[in-house]
Amino acid sequence: MTQQTEPTAKSPPMTKPLEGVPLPDLERIPDYERGFWEGTGHGELRIQQCSDCGRYRHLPTPMCPECSSLNYIWTRVSGRGFVYSYVIVRHPVHPAIHEREQTPYNVCMIELVEQEGLRICSNVLQVAPEDISIGMSVQATFIAAVDDPEVALPLFLPVPYRSR
């Protein structure tokens, strides 16, 4: 005799940023990170770009890892990319996530189209965790953090398939 099992229901999609987790203190961030957060506040994804060799870099750093230059500019990028890697978190480790019952949630590495290897860690909204896939096309959106509306977080939304 075989046992019949019910199909598993999909988990609800993330619809907003996580609440109660640490956020950047915009008054105290180092100068070499400031352009990123100023950009998100204006609904733009700005990535640090070396003024000498032209390479983009994220996370922001004072020195270019390619050519060791200390010169950089903040460049507005398209916000288009694809899911490079991801994990679905079902067991919260941060007390705020547990208390607010914010699981499951996703953590995705998004590779931006501007440069191979240019990646940003974020969340993909409006899609069930089970439907996230490597290679999924996404587009940046910006949502104010619930805990500090002055901090606009770069999050991503799925977009219809398009080749990279």
PDB file of C-alpha atoms in Angstrom:
ATOM      1  CA  MET A   1       0.000   0.000   0.000  1.00  0.00           C
ATOM      2  CA  THR A   2       1.401   3.416  -0.953  1.00  0.00           C
ATOM      3  CA  GLN A   3       0.743   6.482   1.070  1.00  0.00           C
ATOM      4  CA  GLN A   4      -0.734   9.475  -0.725  1.00  0.00           C
ATOM      5  CA  THR A   5       0.571  12.895   0.313  1.00  0.00           C
ATOM      6  CA  GLU A   6      -1.030  16.244  -0.292  1.00  0.00           C
ATOM      7  CA  PRO A   7       0.869  18.619  -2.579  1.00  0.00           C
ATOM      8  CA  THR A   8       2.828  21.125  -0.561  1.00  0.00           C
ATOM      9  CA  ALA A   9       1.412  24.650  -0.655  1.00  0.00           C
ATOM     10  CA  LYS A  10       3.782  27.377  -1.740  1.00  0.00           C
ATOM     11  CA  SER A  11       5.125  29.765   0.838  1.00  0.00           C
ATOM     12  CA  PRO A  12       3.926  33.364   0.685  1.00  0.00           C
ATOM     13  CA  PRO A  13       6.212  35.780  -1.167  1.00  0.00           C
ATOM     14  CA  MET A  14       8.118  38.534   0.586  1.00  0.00           C
ATOM     15  CA  THR A  15       6.226  41.763  -0.012  1.00  0.00           C
ATOM     16  CA  LYS A  16       8.364  44.215   1.956  1.00  0.00           C
ATOM     17  CA  PRO A  17      11.755  44.526   3.644  1.00  0.00           C
ATOM     18  CA  LEU A  18      12.405  42.601   6.842  1.00  0.00           C
ATOM     19  CA  GLU A  19      11.626  44.523  10.015  1.00  0.00           C
ATOM     20  CA  GLY A  20      13.675  44.835  13.198  1.00  0.00           C
ATOM     21  CA  VAL A  21      17.044  44.006  11.662  1.00  0.00           C
ATOM     22  CA  PRO A  22      20.076  46.328  11.772  1.00  0.00           C
ATOM     23  CA  LEU A  23      20.096  49.201   9.299  1.00  0.00           C
ATOM     24  CA  PRO A  24      22.873  51.606   8.323  1.00  0.00           C
ATOM     25  CA  ASP A  25      23.191  54.738  10.417  1.00  0.00           C
ATOM     26  CA  LEU A  26      23.177  57.323   7.630  1.00  0.00           C
ATOM     27  CA  GLU A  27      24.792  59.909   9.911  1.00  0.00           C
ATOM     28  CA  ARG A  28      27.807  57.685  10.603  1.00  0.00           C
ATOM     29  CA  ILE A  29      28.554  55.793   7.388  1.00  0.00           C
ATOM     30  CA  PRO A  30      32.043  56.223   5.952  1.00  0.00           C
ATOM     31  CA  ASP A  31      32.496  58.566   2.997  1.00  0.00           C
ATOM     32  CA  TYR A  32      33.319  55.679   0.665  1.00  0.00           C
ATOM     33  CA  GLU A  33      29.810  54.200   1.285  1.00  0.00           C
ATOM     34  CA  ARG A  34      27.833  57.457   1.295  1.00  0.00           C
ATOM     35  CA  GLY A  35      27.162  57.584  -2.467  1.00  0.00           C
ATOM     36  CA  PHE A  36      25.441  54.194  -2.404  1.00  0.00           C
ATOM     37  CA  TRP A  37      22.947  55.217   0.303  1.00  0.00           C
ATOM     38  CA  GLU A  38      22.416  58.691  -1.183  1.00  0.00           C
ATOM     39  CA  GLY A  39      21.517  56.942  -4.425  1.00  0.00           C
ATOM     40  CA  THR A  40      18.995  54.587  -2.831  1.00  0.00           C
ATOM     41  CA  GLY A  41      17.386  57.602  -1.164  1.00  0.00           C
ATOM     42  CA  HIS A  42      16.799  59.009  -4.664  1.00  0.00           C
ATOM     43  CA  GLY A  43      15.545  55.701  -6.087  1.00  0.00           C
ATOM     44  CA  GLU A  44      18.821  55.010  -7.906  1.00  0.00           C
ATOM     45  CA  LEU A  45      21.257  52.148  -7.707  1.00  0.00           C
ATOM     46  CA  ARG A  46      24.688  53.790  -7.638  1.00  0.00           C
ATOM     47  CA  ILE A  47      27.774  51.627  -7.710  1.00  0.00           C
ATOM     48  CA  GLN A  48      31.312  52.719  -6.974  1.00  0.00           C
ATOM     49  CA  GLN A  49      33.437  52.790 -10.140  1.00  0.00           C
ATOM     50  CA  CYS A  50      37.203  53.154 -10.271  1.00  0.00           C
ATOM     51  CA  SER A  51      38.153  56.405 -11.996  1.00  0.00           C
ATOM     52  CA  ASP A  52      41.396  54.874 -13.264  1.00  0.00           C
ATOM     53  CA  CYS A  53      40.589  51.368 -14.531  1.00  0.00           C
ATOM     54  CA  GLY A  54      36.789  51.730 -14.876  1.00  0.00           C
ATOM     55  CA  ARG A  55      35.876  48.605 -12.861  1.00  0.00           C
ATOM     56  CA  TYR A  56      32.699  48.666 -10.806  1.00  0.00           C
ATOM     57  CA  ARG A  57      32.952  47.413  -7.251  1.00  0.00           C
ATOM     58  CA  HIS A  58      30.439  46.455  -4.625  1.00  0.00           C
ATOM     59  CA  LEU A  59      30.671  46.443  -1.650  1.00  0.00           C
ATOM     60  CA  PRO A  60      32.173  49.932  -1.711  1.00  0.00           C
ATOM     61  CA  THR A  61      35.810  50.164  -0.649  1.00  0.00           C
ATOM     62  CA  PRO A  62      38.307  53.010  -0.393  1.00  0.00           C
ATOM     63  CA  MET A  63      40.743  51.286  -2.806  1.00  0.00           C
ATOM     64  CA  CYS A  64      40.176  49.519  -6.109  1.00  0.00           C
ATOM     65  CA  PRO A  65      40.972  45.803  -5.771  1.00  0.00           C
ATOM     66  CA  GLU A  66      41.983  45.702  -9.461  1.00  0.00           C
ATOM     67  CA  CYS A  67      44.492  48.569  -9.769  1.00  0.00           C
ATOM     68  CA  SER A  68      44.860  49.871  -6.161  1.00  0.00           C
ATOM     69  CA  SER A  69      43.639  53.341  -7.131  1.00  0.00           C
ATOM     70  CA  LEU A  70      42.057  55.493  -4.449  1.00  0.00           C
ATOM     71  CA  ASN A  71      40.037  57.416  -7.076  1.00  0.00           C
ATOM     72  CA  TYR A  72      36.400  56.548  -7.675  1.00  0.00           C
ATOM     73  CA  ILE A  73      33.083  57.956  -8.814  1.00  0.00           C
ATOM     74  CA  TRP A  74      29.511  56.908  -8.102  1.00  0.00           C
ATOM     75  CA  THR A  75      27.832  55.668 -11.262  1.00  0.00           C
ATOM     76  CA  ARG A  76      24.118  55.139 -11.654  1.00  0.00           C
ATOM     77  CA  VAL A  77      23.506  51.642 -13.022  1.00  0.00           C
ATOM     78  CA  SER A  78      20.368  50.163 -14.563  1.00  0.00           C
ATOM     79  CA  GLY A  79      19.367  47.970 -11.606  1.00  0.00           C
ATOM     80  CA  ARG A  80      18.829  45.081 -14.026  1.00  0.00           C
ATOM     81  CA  GLY A  81      20.344  41.742 -13.194  1.00  0.00           C
ATOM     82  CA  PHE A  82      19.714  38.105 -12.524  1.00  0.00           C
ATOM     83  CA  VAL A  83      19.698  35.801  -9.519  1.00  0.00           C
ATOM     84  CA  TYR A  84      23.229  34.427  -9.295  1.00  0.00           C
ATOM     85  CA  SER A  85      22.630  32.438  -6.093  1.00  0.00           C
ATOM     86  CA  TYR A  86      20.070  32.342  -3.311  1.00  0.00           C
ATOM     87  CA  VAL A  87      19.000  30.720  -0.068  1.00  0.00           C
ATOM     88  CA  ILE A  88      15.552  30.473   1.499  1.00  0.00           C
ATOM     89  CA  VAL A  89      15.705  31.069   5.253  1.00  0.00           C
ATOM     90  CA  ARG A  90      13.040  29.093   7.117  1.00  0.00           C
ATOM     91  CA  HIS A  91      14.500  29.053  10.632  1.00  0.00           C
ATOM     92  CA  PRO A  92      15.117  32.584  11.911  1.00  0.00           C
ATOM     93  CA  VAL A  93      18.259  33.301  13.856  1.00  0.00           C
ATOM     94  CA  HIS A  94      17.671  37.010  14.486  1.00  0.00           C
ATOM     95  CA  PRO A  95      15.179  37.605  17.328  1.00  0.00           C
ATOM     96  CA  ALA A  96      13.302  40.329  15.400  1.00  0.00           C
ATOM     97  CA  ILE A  97      12.628  37.980  12.503  1.00  0.00           C
ATOM     98  CA  HIS A  98      11.419  35.279  14.888  1.00  0.00           C
ATOM     99  CA  GLU A  99       9.219  37.662  16.923  1.00  0.00           C
ATOM    100  CA  ARG A 100       7.564  39.106  13.819  1.00  0.00           C
ATOM    101  CA  GLU A 101       7.186  35.691  12.159  1.00  0.00           C
ATOM    102  CA  GLN A 102       8.912  36.892   8.977  1.00  0.00           C
ATOM    103  CA  THR A 103       9.930  33.476   7.687  1.00  0.00           C
ATOM    104  CA  PRO A 104      10.424  32.177   5.156  1.00  0.00           C
ATOM    105  CA  TYR A 105      12.425  34.892   3.448  1.00  0.00           C
ATOM    106  CA  ASN A 106      15.022  34.858   0.692  1.00  0.00           C
ATOM    107  CA  VAL A 107      18.553  36.154   0.526  1.00  0.00           C
ATOM    108  CA  CYS A 108      19.751  36.489  -3.070  1.00  0.00           C
ATOM    109  CA  MET A 109      23.017  37.374  -4.738  1.00  0.00           C
ATOM    110  CA  ILE A 110      22.045  39.461  -7.748  1.00  0.00           C
ATOM    111  CA  GLU A 111      24.563  39.837 -10.557  1.00  0.00           C
ATOM    112  CA  LEU A 112      24.096  43.189 -12.245  1.00  0.00           C
ATOM    113  CA  VAL A 113      24.207  43.354 -16.049  1.00  0.00           C
ATOM    114  CA  GLU A 114      26.815  46.126 -16.131  1.00  0.00           C
ATOM    115  CA  GLN A 115      29.754  43.842 -15.346  1.00  0.00           C
ATOM    116  CA  GLU A 116      30.399  40.144 -14.891  1.00  0.00           C
ATOM    117  CA  GLY A 117      30.971  39.433 -11.209  1.00  0.00           C
ATOM    118  CA  LEU A 118      29.306  42.674 -10.036  1.00  0.00           C
ATOM    119  CA  ARG A 119      26.940  41.381  -7.359  1.00  0.00           C
ATOM    120  CA  ILE A 120      24.718  42.780  -4.653  1.00  0.00           C
ATOM    121  CA  CYS A 121      23.072  40.878  -1.808  1.00  0.00           C
ATOM    122  CA  SER A 122      19.359  41.611  -1.430  1.00  0.00           C
ATOM    123  CA  ASN A 123      15.873  40.086  -1.441  1.00  0.00           C
ATOM    124  CA  VAL A 124      13.511  39.353  -4.313  1.00  0.00           C
ATOM    125  CA  LEU A 125       9.934  40.455  -3.624  1.00  0.00           C
ATOM    126  CA  GLN A 126       6.572  39.364  -5.019  1.00  0.00           C
ATOM    127  CA  VAL A 127       7.574  35.779  -5.794  1.00  0.00           C
ATOM    128  CA  ALA A 128       7.087  32.612  -3.737  1.00  0.00           C
ATOM    129  CA  PRO A 129      10.407  31.327  -2.399  1.00  0.00           C
ATOM    130  CA  GLU A 130       9.904  28.069  -4.289  1.00  0.00           C
ATOM    131  CA  ASP A 131       9.668  30.004  -7.569  1.00  0.00           C
ATOM    132  CA  ILE A 132      13.014  31.803  -7.246  1.00  0.00           C
ATOM    133  CA  SER A 133      15.578  30.321  -9.590  1.00  0.00           C
ATOM    134  CA  ILE A 134      19.163  30.874 -10.631  1.00  0.00           C
ATOM    135  CA  GLY A 135      19.191  33.024 -13.755  1.00  0.00           C
ATOM    136  CA  MET A 136      15.830  34.668 -12.954  1.00  0.00           C
ATOM    137  CA  SER A 137      15.771  38.204 -14.381  1.00  0.00           C
ATOM    138  CA  VAL A 138      15.192  40.930 -11.799  1.00  0.00           C
ATOM    139  CA  GLN A 139      14.989  44.722 -11.585  1.00  0.00           C
ATOM    140  CA  ALA A 140      15.868  46.927  -8.605  1.00  0.00           C
ATOM    141  CA  THR A 141      13.195  48.784  -6.691  1.00  0.00           C
ATOM    142  CA  PHE A 142      13.602  50.956  -3.607  1.00  0.00           C
ATOM    143  CA  ILE A 143      11.483  50.728  -0.480  1.00  0.00           C
ATOM    144  CA  ALA A 144      11.837  52.699   2.740  1.00  0.00           C
ATOM    145  CA  ALA A 145      12.689  50.557   5.752  1.00  0.00           C
ATOM    146  CA  VAL A 146       9.780  50.266   8.167  1.00  0.00           C
ATOM    147  CA  ASP A 147      12.070  50.843  11.154  1.00  0.00           C
ATOM    148  CA  ASP A 148      13.742  53.929   9.641  1.00  0.00           C
ATOM    149  CA  PRO A 149      11.933  55.543   6.690  1.00  0.00           C
ATOM    150  CA  GLU A 150      15.069  57.616   5.952  1.00  0.00           C
ATOM    151  CA  VAL A 151      16.806  54.413   4.787  1.00  0.00           C
ATOM    152  CA  ALA A 152      15.700  53.293   1.326  1.00  0.00           C
ATOM    153  CA  LEU A 153      16.606  49.669   0.718  1.00  0.00           C
ATOM    154  CA  PRO A 154      17.463  48.290  -2.717  1.00  0.00           C
ATOM    155  CA  LEU A 155      15.289  45.236  -3.299  1.00  0.00           C
ATOM    156  CA  PHE A 156      14.478  43.374  -6.489  1.00  0.00           C
ATOM    157  CA  LEU A 157      11.379  42.369  -8.424  1.00  0.00           C
ATOM    158  CA  PRO A 158      11.156  39.585 -10.997  1.00  0.00           C
ATOM    159  CA  VAL A 159      10.789  40.686 -14.615  1.00  0.00           C
ATOM    160  CA  PRO A 160       9.671  38.722 -17.648  1.00  0.00           C
ATOM    161  CA  TYR A 161      12.396  36.600 -19.180  1.00  0.00           C
ATOM    162  CA  ARG A 162      14.963  38.361 -21.320  1.00  0.00           C
ATOM    163  CA  SER A 163      18.322  37.087 -22.398  1.00  0.00           C
ATOM    164  CA  ARG A 164      21.410  38.404 -20.627  1.00  0.00           C
TER     165      ARG A 164
END
